[in-house]
mmCIF file of C-alpha atoms in Angstrom:
data_model
loop_
_atom_site.group_PDB
_atom_site.id
_atom_site.type_symbol
_atom_site.label_atom_id
_atom_site.label_comp_id
_atom_site.label_asym_id
_atom_site.label_seq_id
_atom_site.Cartn_x
_atom_site.Cartn_y
_atom_site.Cartn_z
ATOM 1 C CA MET A 1 -0.089 -0.006 0.159
ATOM 2 C CA THR A 2 1.597 3.142 -1.350
ATOM 3 C CA GLU A 3 1.800 6.414 1.394
ATOM 4 C CA GLN A 4 -1.526 8.613 1.172
ATOM 5 C CA GLN A 5 -0.850 12.600 0.036
ATOM 6 C CA THR A 6 -4.048 15.238 0.323
ATOM 7 C CA PHE A 7 -4.671 17.928 -1.838
ATOM 8 C CA GLU A 8 -6.024 20.870 -0.417
ATOM 9 C CA LEU A 9 -9.381 21.907 -2.324
ATOM 10 C CA GLY A 10 -9.419 25.554 -0.105
ATOM 11 C CA ASP A 11 -12.995 26.959 -0.012
ATOM 12 C CA PHE A 12 -14.896 24.061 -2.836
ATOM 13 C CA THR A 13 -19.058 24.930 -3.521
ATOM 14 C CA THR A 14 -21.070 22.260 -4.689
ATOM 15 C CA GLN A 15 -22.852 21.776 -7.746
ATOM 16 C CA HIS A 16 -25.676 22.946 -5.618
ATOM 17 C CA GLY A 17 -24.392 25.802 -3.912
ATOM 18 C CA ALA A 18 -22.978 24.821 -0.196
ATOM 19 C CA THR A 19 -19.542 25.590 0.149
ATOM 20 C CA LEU A 20 -17.532 23.466 2.128
ATOM 21 C CA ARG A 21 -14.393 25.592 3.636
ATOM 22 C CA GLY A 22 -11.176 23.386 3.680
ATOM 23 C CA ALA A 23 -12.289 20.780 1.858
ATOM 24 C CA PHE A 24 -9.706 18.561 0.482
ATOM 25 C CA LEU A 25 -8.770 14.947 -1.838
ATOM 26 C CA ALA A 26 -6.919 12.220 -0.205
ATOM 27 C CA TYR A 27 -5.471 10.430 -3.487
ATOM 28 C CA THR A 28 -2.537 7.851 -3.368
ATOM 29 C CA THR A 29 -0.017 7.723 -6.036
ATOM 30 C CA TYR A 30 1.588 4.583 -7.981
ATOM 31 C CA GLY A 31 4.881 4.553 -10.946
ATOM 32 C CA GLU A 32 6.545 8.249 -11.933
ATOM 33 C CA LEU A 33 4.923 11.324 -13.966
ATOM 34 C CA ASN A 34 6.976 11.045 -17.343
ATOM 35 C CA ALA A 35 8.853 14.180 -18.954
ATOM 36 C CA ASP A 36 5.736 15.430 -21.404
ATOM 37 C CA LYS A 37 3.252 13.958 -18.684
ATOM 38 C CA SER A 38 1.281 11.819 -20.553
ATOM 39 C CA ASN A 39 1.998 8.406 -19.062
ATOM 40 C CA ALA A 40 -1.740 9.237 -16.554
ATOM 41 C CA ILE A 41 -4.143 7.281 -15.844
ATOM 42 C CA VAL A 42 -6.985 8.372 -12.677
ATOM 43 C CA TYR A 43 -8.992 4.839 -11.846
ATOM 44 C CA PRO A 44 -11.675 6.865 -9.166
ATOM 45 C CA THR A 45 -12.447 5.095 -6.585
ATOM 46 C CA TRP A 46 -16.590 3.317 -5.989
ATOM 47 C CA TYR A 47 -18.462 2.476 -2.943
ATOM 48 C CA SER A 48 -17.615 2.660 -0.172
ATOM 49 C CA GLY A 49 -14.300 1.354 -1.057
ATOM 50 C CA ARG A 50 -10.762 3.356 -0.296
ATOM 51 C CA HIS A 51 -7.460 3.982 -2.261
ATOM 52 C CA TRP A 52 -6.224 0.325 -1.133
ATOM 53 C CA ASP A 53 -9.201 -1.180 -1.975
ATOM 54 C CA ASN A 54 -7.583 -0.463 -6.061
ATOM 55 C CA GLU A 55 -4.798 -2.216 -5.626
ATOM 56 C CA TRP A 56 -5.455 -5.825 -7.375
ATOM 57 C CA LEU A 57 -5.474 -3.672 -10.280
ATOM 58 C CA ILE A 58 -2.242 -2.116 -10.743
ATOM 59 C CA GLY A 59 1.003 -4.188 -10.606
ATOM 60 C CA PRO A 60 3.918 -5.466 -12.603
ATOM 61 C CA GLY A 61 2.991 -6.674 -15.763
ATOM 62 C CA MET A 62 -0.533 -5.607 -15.508
ATOM 63 C CA ALA A 63 -2.243 -2.965 -17.556
ATOM 64 C CA LEU A 64 -1.468 0.106 -14.643
ATOM 65 C CA ASP A 65 1.859 -1.053 -14.719
ATOM 66 C CA PRO A 66 3.638 1.669 -12.220
ATOM 67 C CA GLU A 67 6.227 0.686 -13.706
ATOM 68 C CA ARG A 68 4.955 2.760 -17.362
ATOM 69 C CA TYR A 69 2.363 4.793 -16.013
ATOM 70 C CA PHE A 70 1.206 7.415 -13.667
ATOM 71 C CA ILE A 71 -1.806 6.131 -11.804
ATOM 72 C CA ILE A 72 -3.256 8.287 -9.553
ATOM 73 C CA VAL A 73 -5.789 6.892 -6.888
ATOM 74 C CA PRO A 74 -7.594 9.425 -5.253
ATOM 75 C CA ASN A 75 -10.504 8.768 -2.815
ATOM 76 C CA MET A 76 -13.762 10.158 -3.443
ATOM 77 C CA LEU A 77 -15.688 12.792 -1.387
ATOM 78 C CA GLY A 78 -17.859 11.131 0.812
ATOM 79 C CA ASN A 79 -15.428 7.988 1.720
ATOM 80 C CA GLY A 80 -13.977 9.377 5.192
ATOM 81 C CA LEU A 81 -10.243 9.300 3.839
ATOM 82 C CA SER A 82 -10.992 13.104 1.647
ATOM 83 C CA SER A 83 -13.840 15.212 2.911
ATOM 84 C CA SER A 84 -16.593 13.550 4.382
ATOM 85 C CA PRO A 85 -19.151 14.348 7.192
ATOM 86 C CA SER A 86 -17.255 12.270 9.852
ATOM 87 C CA ASN A 87 -13.903 14.808 9.383
ATOM 88 C CA THR A 88 -15.969 18.212 8.705
ATOM 89 C CA PRO A 89 -16.092 20.010 11.502
ATOM 90 C CA PRO A 90 -19.376 22.001 12.357
ATOM 91 C CA PRO A 91 -21.620 22.918 10.856
ATOM 92 C CA TYR A 92 -21.540 20.794 7.708
ATOM 93 C CA ASP A 93 -20.364 18.045 9.206
ATOM 94 C CA ARG A 94 -21.959 14.947 9.846
ATOM 95 C CA ALA A 95 -25.706 14.916 9.189
ATOM 96 C CA ARG A 96 -25.282 18.210 7.579
ATOM 97 C CA PHE A 97 -22.252 16.586 5.328
ATOM 98 C CA PRO A 98 -23.750 18.061 1.668
ATOM 99 C CA ASN A 99 -25.012 15.894 -1.065
ATOM 100 C CA ILE A 100 -22.264 16.117 -3.630
ATOM 101 C CA THR A 101 -22.995 14.842 -6.860
ATOM 102 C CA VAL A 102 -20.563 13.071 -9.449
ATOM 103 C CA TYR A 103 -20.194 16.395 -11.759
ATOM 104 C CA ASP A 104 -18.435 17.396 -7.704
ATOM 105 C CA GLN A 105 -15.932 14.381 -7.560
ATOM 106 C CA VAL A 106 -14.246 14.524 -10.290
ATOM 107 C CA LYS A 107 -14.279 18.608 -10.393
ATOM 108 C CA ALA A 108 -12.558 18.091 -7.138
ATOM 109 C CA GLN A 109 -10.437 15.401 -9.404
ATOM 110 C CA HIS A 110 -9.672 17.425 -12.063
ATOM 111 C CA ARG A 111 -7.830 20.106 -9.539
ATOM 112 C CA LEU A 112 -5.263 18.001 -8.294
ATOM 113 C CA VAL A 113 -4.275 15.951 -11.413
ATOM 114 C CA THR A 114 -4.224 20.309 -12.904
ATOM 115 C CA GLU A 115 -3.076 22.019 -10.474
ATOM 116 C CA LYS A 116 -0.949 19.191 -8.763
ATOM 117 C CA PHE A 117 1.089 17.865 -11.617
ATOM 118 C CA GLY A 118 -0.069 20.049 -14.214
ATOM 119 C CA ILE A 119 -1.177 16.635 -16.617
ATOM 120 C CA GLU A 120 -3.587 18.759 -19.800
ATOM 121 C CA ARG A 121 -4.166 15.394 -21.230
ATOM 122 C CA LEU A 122 -4.772 11.317 -19.232
ATOM 123 C CA ALA A 123 -4.497 8.176 -21.221
ATOM 124 C CA LEU A 124 -7.030 6.667 -19.333
ATOM 125 C CA VAL A 125 -9.394 7.100 -17.133
ATOM 126 C CA THR A 126 -10.618 3.402 -15.708
ATOM 127 C CA GLY A 127 -12.590 2.435 -12.508
ATOM 128 C CA TRP A 128 -15.685 0.503 -11.284
ATOM 129 C CA SER A 129 -19.234 1.135 -10.369
ATOM 130 C CA MET A 130 -19.063 4.257 -8.796
ATOM 131 C CA GLY A 131 -15.588 4.881 -10.101
ATOM 132 C CA ALA A 132 -16.845 3.317 -13.204
ATOM 133 C CA GLY A 133 -19.736 6.366 -13.086
ATOM 134 C CA GLN A 134 -16.609 8.859 -12.227
ATOM 135 C CA THR A 135 -15.097 7.977 -15.494
ATOM 136 C CA TYR A 136 -18.061 8.751 -17.643
ATOM 137 C CA GLN A 137 -18.415 12.078 -16.446
ATOM 138 C CA TRP A 138 -14.461 12.483 -17.125
ATOM 139 C CA ALA A 139 -14.980 11.547 -20.310
ATOM 140 C CA VAL A 140 -18.409 14.503 -20.130
ATOM 141 C CA SER A 141 -16.404 16.829 -18.092
ATOM 142 C CA HIS A 142 -13.276 17.189 -19.907
ATOM 143 C CA PRO A 143 -13.120 15.839 -23.419
ATOM 144 C CA GLU A 144 -10.158 17.580 -24.544
ATOM 145 C CA MET A 145 -8.151 16.208 -21.787
ATOM 146 C CA VAL A 146 -9.592 11.951 -21.930
ATOM 147 C CA GLU A 147 -7.764 9.620 -24.136
ATOM 148 C CA ARG A 148 -9.143 6.262 -23.280
ATOM 149 C CA ILE A 149 -12.268 5.387 -21.012
ATOM 150 C CA ALA A 150 -12.917 2.115 -19.651
ATOM 151 C CA PRO A 151 -16.063 2.082 -17.158
ATOM 152 C CA PHE A 152 -16.625 -1.960 -15.818
ATOM 153 C CA CYS A 153 -19.834 -2.293 -13.825
ATOM 154 C CA GLY A 154 -20.890 0.495 -13.422
ATOM 155 C CA SER A 155 -23.372 3.625 -15.247
ATOM 156 C CA PRO A 156 -23.150 6.515 -17.104
ATOM 157 C CA ARG A 157 -26.851 6.881 -15.431
ATOM 158 C CA THR A 158 -28.412 5.066 -12.263
ATOM 159 C CA SER A 159 -30.955 3.254 -13.620
ATOM 160 C CA LEU A 160 -34.802 3.805 -11.862
ATOM 161 C CA HIS A 161 -33.952 -0.787 -11.013
ATOM 162 C CA ASN A 162 -30.338 0.456 -9.167
ATOM 163 C CA LYS A 163 -32.410 3.457 -6.958
ATOM 164 C CA VAL A 164 -35.426 1.293 -6.221
ATOM 165 C CA PHE A 165 -32.283 -1.376 -4.178
ATOM 166 C CA LEU A 166 -30.222 2.048 -2.641
ATOM 167 C CA GLU A 167 -33.478 2.620 -1.478
ATOM 168 C CA GLY A 168 -33.398 -0.519 0.588
ATOM 169 C CA VAL A 169 -30.384 -0.451 1.293
ATOM 170 C CA LYS A 170 -31.125 2.915 3.304
ATOM 171 C CA ALA A 171 -34.300 2.334 4.836
ATOM 172 C CA ALA A 172 -32.520 -0.895 6.889
ATOM 173 C CA LEU A 173 -29.288 1.973 7.650
ATOM 174 C CA THR A 174 -32.036 4.556 9.088
ATOM 175 C CA ALA A 175 -34.590 2.382 10.171
ATOM 176 C CA ASP A 176 -32.273 1.754 13.257
ATOM 177 C CA SER A 177 -32.756 3.912 16.345
ATOM 178 C CA VAL A 178 -29.654 4.648 16.806
ATOM 179 C CA PHE A 179 -29.040 6.398 14.356
ATOM 180 C CA ALA A 180 -31.369 9.312 14.934
ATOM 181 C CA GLY A 181 -31.278 11.339 12.040
ATOM 182 C CA GLY A 182 -27.292 10.507 11.784
ATOM 183 C CA TRP A 183 -26.866 12.307 15.348
ATOM 184 C CA TYR A 184 -25.366 9.337 16.441
ATOM 185 C CA GLY A 185 -22.275 9.323 19.350
ATOM 186 C CA GLU A 186 -19.704 7.071 19.314
ATOM 187 C CA VAL A 187 -22.001 3.580 19.314
ATOM 188 C CA TRP A 188 -23.113 3.951 15.736
ATOM 189 C CA PRO A 189 -26.071 1.839 14.413
ATOM 190 C CA THR A 190 -24.830 -2.457 14.477
ATOM 191 C CA THR A 191 -27.764 -3.287 14.681
ATOM 192 C CA GLY A 192 -28.831 -1.198 11.049
ATOM 193 C CA LEU A 193 -25.305 -1.670 9.281
ATOM 194 C CA ARG A 194 -25.493 -5.300 8.873
ATOM 195 C CA ALA A 195 -29.648 -4.572 7.816
ATOM 196 C CA LEU A 196 -27.773 -2.898 5.476
ATOM 197 C CA ALA A 197 -25.384 -5.374 4.617
ATOM 198 C CA ARG A 198 -27.674 -8.496 4.463
ATOM 199 C CA VAL A 199 -29.640 -5.906 1.929
ATOM 200 C CA TYR A 200 -26.348 -6.137 -0.158
ATOM 201 C CA ALA A 201 -26.412 -9.477 0.029
ATOM 202 C CA GLY A 202 -29.054 -10.302 -2.087
ATOM 203 C CA TRP A 203 -27.862 -8.303 -5.130
ATOM 204 C CA GLY A 204 -24.078 -7.805 -5.168
ATOM 205 C CA PHE A 205 -23.230 -11.516 -6.301
ATOM 206 C CA SER A 206 -25.856 -13.398 -8.733
ATOM 207 C CA GLN A 207 -28.033 -15.587 -8.207
ATOM 208 C CA ALA A 208 -25.890 -18.645 -10.601
ATOM 209 C CA PHE A 209 -23.248 -17.386 -8.116
ATOM 210 C CA TYR A 210 -25.317 -18.750 -4.908
ATOM 211 C CA TRP A 211 -26.398 -21.224 -6.897
ATOM 212 C CA ASP A 212 -23.193 -22.878 -7.571
ATOM 213 C CA LYS A 213 -22.113 -22.243 -3.354
ATOM 214 C CA GLU A 214 -19.239 -20.061 -5.556
ATOM 215 C CA TYR A 215 -18.337 -18.431 -1.634
ATOM 216 C CA GLU A 216 -16.894 -21.350 -1.233
ATOM 217 C CA LYS A 217 -14.595 -20.280 -3.108
ATOM 218 C CA LEU A 218 -13.714 -17.278 -0.993
ATOM 219 C CA GLY A 219 -12.781 -19.634 2.599
ATOM 220 C CA TYR A 220 -16.819 -19.516 3.419
ATOM 221 C CA THR A 221 -18.385 -22.580 4.900
ATOM 222 C CA SER A 222 -21.573 -22.150 4.793
ATOM 223 C CA LEU A 223 -24.009 -18.924 3.585
ATOM 224 C CA GLU A 224 -24.569 -17.625 6.922
ATOM 225 C CA ASP A 225 -20.504 -17.514 7.340
ATOM 226 C CA PHE A 226 -20.464 -15.991 4.312
ATOM 227 C CA LEU A 227 -23.369 -13.242 5.112
ATOM 228 C CA ILE A 228 -21.682 -12.852 8.264
ATOM 229 C CA GLY A 229 -18.358 -12.997 8.037
ATOM 230 C CA PHE A 230 -18.163 -11.371 4.764
ATOM 231 C CA TRP A 231 -20.881 -9.205 3.491
ATOM 232 C CA GLU A 232 -21.871 -7.578 7.177
ATOM 233 C CA GLY A 233 -17.812 -8.189 7.888
ATOM 234 C CA PHE A 234 -17.360 -5.944 5.378
ATOM 235 C CA PHE A 235 -19.748 -3.053 6.946
ATOM 236 C CA LEU A 236 -18.138 -2.849 10.241
ATOM 237 C CA ASP A 237 -14.923 -2.493 9.562
ATOM 238 C CA GLY A 238 -15.035 1.104 10.474
ATOM 239 C CA ARG A 239 -17.745 3.092 7.015
ATOM 240 C CA ASP A 240 -19.243 5.635 8.947
ATOM 241 C CA PRO A 241 -22.654 5.635 8.594
ATOM 242 C CA ASN A 242 -22.846 8.690 7.445
ATOM 243 C CA ASN A 243 -20.121 7.855 4.828
ATOM 244 C CA LEU A 244 -22.587 5.436 3.679
ATOM 245 C CA LEU A 245 -25.275 7.343 3.080
ATOM 246 C CA THR A 246 -23.141 10.247 1.178
ATOM 247 C CA MET A 247 -22.049 8.019 -1.469
ATOM 248 C CA LEU A 248 -24.956 6.395 -1.451
ATOM 249 C CA TRP A 249 -26.641 10.031 -2.620
ATOM 250 C CA THR A 250 -24.085 10.555 -5.501
ATOM 251 C CA TRP A 251 -24.184 6.702 -6.923
ATOM 252 C CA GLN A 252 -28.445 7.300 -6.868
ATOM 253 C CA ASN A 253 -28.181 10.926 -8.240
ATOM 254 C CA GLY A 254 -25.759 9.871 -11.145
ATOM 255 C CA ASP A 255 -26.312 10.719 -14.357
ATOM 256 C CA VAL A 256 -23.712 12.454 -16.822
ATOM 257 C CA GLY A 257 -27.091 14.475 -18.184
ATOM 258 C CA LEU A 258 -26.346 16.631 -15.301
ATOM 259 C CA THR A 259 -23.819 18.218 -16.066
ATOM 260 C CA PRO A 260 -24.028 21.419 -16.647
ATOM 261 C CA GLY A 261 -25.130 22.205 -20.486
ATOM 262 C CA PHE A 262 -27.268 19.599 -21.143
ATOM 263 C CA ASP A 263 -29.681 20.286 -19.645
ATOM 264 C CA GLY A 264 -30.347 16.773 -18.041
ATOM 265 C CA ASN A 265 -30.166 15.029 -21.709
ATOM 266 C CA THR A 266 -28.030 11.757 -20.688
ATOM 267 C CA GLU A 267 -28.100 10.875 -24.521
ATOM 268 C CA ALA A 268 -25.813 13.906 -25.261
ATOM 269 C CA ALA A 269 -23.513 13.607 -22.662
ATOM 270 C CA LEU A 270 -23.171 10.088 -23.878
ATOM 271 C CA ALA A 271 -22.559 11.255 -27.727
ATOM 272 C CA SER A 272 -19.824 14.689 -26.062
ATOM 273 C CA ILE A 273 -17.684 12.076 -25.509
ATOM 274 C CA THR A 274 -14.889 11.645 -27.591
ATOM 275 C CA ALA A 275 -12.615 9.081 -25.297
ATOM 276 C CA LYS A 276 -12.222 6.010 -27.050
ATOM 277 C CA ALA A 277 -14.535 3.814 -24.529
ATOM 278 C CA LEU A 278 -14.134 0.549 -23.884
ATOM 279 C CA VAL A 279 -17.085 -0.659 -21.206
ATOM 280 C CA MET A 280 -17.384 -3.774 -19.324
ATOM 281 C CA PRO A 281 -20.229 -4.525 -18.019
ATOM 282 C CA GLY A 282 -20.942 -7.639 -16.117
ATOM 283 C CA GLU A 283 -23.086 -10.796 -17.866
ATOM 284 C CA LYS A 284 -25.195 -11.280 -14.526
ATOM 285 C CA ASP A 285 -24.840 -7.809 -12.993
ATOM 286 C CA LEU A 286 -28.611 -7.077 -10.942
ATOM 287 C CA TYR A 287 -26.405 -3.532 -10.799
ATOM 288 C CA PHE A 288 -25.821 -2.830 -13.621
ATOM 289 C CA PRO A 289 -26.837 -5.130 -16.214
ATOM 290 C CA PRO A 290 -25.079 -5.169 -20.034
ATOM 291 C CA GLU A 291 -28.128 -4.308 -21.848
ATOM 292 C CA ASP A 292 -28.085 -0.870 -19.685
ATOM 293 C CA GLU A 293 -24.841 -0.404 -20.194
ATOM 294 C CA ALA A 294 -25.039 -1.407 -24.041
ATOM 295 C CA TRP A 295 -28.041 1.979 -24.498
ATOM 296 C CA ALA A 296 -25.086 3.797 -23.407
ATOM 297 C CA VAL A 297 -22.447 2.641 -25.921
ATOM 298 C CA SER A 298 -25.133 2.943 -28.176
ATOM 299 C CA HIS A 299 -25.006 6.731 -27.730
ATOM 300 C CA MET A 300 -21.052 7.145 -27.783
ATOM 301 C CA PRO A 301 -19.338 8.323 -30.927
ATOM 302 C CA ASN A 302 -16.567 6.134 -29.648
ATOM 303 C CA ALA A 303 -17.123 3.239 -28.358
ATOM 304 C CA GLU A 304 -17.087 -1.113 -27.679
ATOM 305 C CA LEU A 305 -19.282 -2.547 -24.929
ATOM 306 C CA LEU A 306 -17.282 -6.025 -24.046
ATOM 307 C CA VAL A 307 -18.901 -8.161 -21.438
ATOM 308 C CA ILE A 308 -17.163 -9.861 -18.571
ATOM 309 C CA PRO A 309 -18.297 -13.219 -18.789
ATOM 310 C CA GLY A 310 -19.412 -15.323 -15.338
ATOM 311 C CA ILE A 311 -21.540 -15.886 -12.656
ATOM 312 C CA TRP A 312 -19.884 -13.305 -10.073
ATOM 313 C CA GLY A 313 -22.174 -10.407 -10.686
ATOM 314 C CA HIS A 314 -21.400 -6.887 -9.366
ATOM 315 C CA PHE A 315 -18.222 -8.427 -8.231
ATOM 316 C CA ALA A 316 -16.509 -9.862 -10.951
ATOM 317 C CA GLY A 317 -15.424 -6.196 -10.553
ATOM 318 C CA HIS A 318 -13.923 -5.975 -7.358
ATOM 319 C CA GLY A 319 -10.761 -8.566 -7.624
ATOM 320 C CA SER A 320 -12.079 -11.355 -5.435
ATOM 321 C CA ASN A 321 -11.862 -13.891 -8.882
ATOM 322 C CA PRO A 322 -9.433 -14.049 -10.372
ATOM 323 C CA GLU A 323 -10.608 -15.096 -14.040
ATOM 324 C CA ASP A 324 -12.484 -11.395 -13.559
ATOM 325 C CA THR A 325 -9.668 -9.545 -12.666
ATOM 326 C CA ALA A 326 -7.492 -11.647 -15.534
ATOM 327 C CA PHE A 327 -10.112 -10.988 -17.746
ATOM 328 C CA ILE A 328 -10.427 -6.977 -17.257
ATOM 329 C CA ASP A 329 -6.434 -6.659 -17.134
ATOM 330 C CA THR A 330 -5.988 -8.248 -20.610
ATOM 331 C CA ALA A 331 -9.279 -5.456 -21.970
ATOM 332 C CA LEU A 332 -7.408 -3.020 -20.581
ATOM 333 C CA HIS A 333 -4.076 -3.823 -22.683
ATOM 334 C CA GLN A 334 -5.488 -4.080 -25.634
ATOM 335 C CA LEU A 335 -7.622 -0.593 -25.103
ATOM 336 C CA LEU A 336 -4.172 0.947 -24.140
ATOM 337 C CA ALA A 337 -2.617 -0.732 -27.059
ATOM 338 C CA LYS A 338 -5.151 1.255 -28.957
ATOM 339 C CA PRO A 339 -5.387 4.803 -30.440
ATOM 340 C CA GLY A 340 -7.004 6.704 -28.639
ATOM 341 C CA GLY A 341 -10.048 9.398 -28.660
ATOM 342 C CA LEU A 342 -9.573 13.151 -28.300
ATOM 343 C CA ALA A 343 -10.990 15.663 -31.880
#
């Protein structure tokens, strides 16, 4: 794990008009920026993920090879490392933390990339899940910079079905009386977090994953062992409830059509992308199914759809299954070997 660094954003005004004073972006980098600054890759984090959770796709001989590329992993606003409900002083602390859009996330990351490193072109932006949403947003917000994008298991617009899933997650957490409207103290709403995890468990992996008891490959000895050991453990490792709800709002309201200048027209926003795009949905992803991403690709001028085969569902993009990791890495190798987009 490489050292975490901090970029000071100062007074950061969100898309909805709130100003976070003393805002900051936590990030880490892998590799060295070359002399002409042409080898930069941005690889954003995902829902509840931290920069070290992205390291499974970075390494010698891989497409994201630090010996060849300068890889920047910015932590999302709201994830507990960058400015978040859990680390922001009053009056924007905890339940008062402002709503953060995907556009805001990329706005902050763009400042890091340009102001801190002086980078004008990005060889690639890639990411899983909410990281994929930020990938699309980068290509829409800054078409002059982004040569290639590879969003995997994610979407440019959160579907209505996906929003319904997130309503279940939110309701499970906030129903815990300890949550207290977001003003809990040192004692966290553990019952709500465990309930949230149980809701999540039915969505993160596919029906076939459970049918075939693939969780045994992860070392779990029964279904209940998996539900407690993997899912409950996942959300009981220090992920602050208010942070989870902040990122949930960002996810639930994701739509590149809300980028200034597009008036909510997602199709027009997708059509504006000049980057060469490789879009990789998971074959049995219940959040972002292949047909949704086929729709997105149909509106993009220089895009290809490549479905990740298999039964690991959304978690095909998590780094848990070696076959899926190899598939994604091979695809990224091929994309980086091709000329990029840009008008």
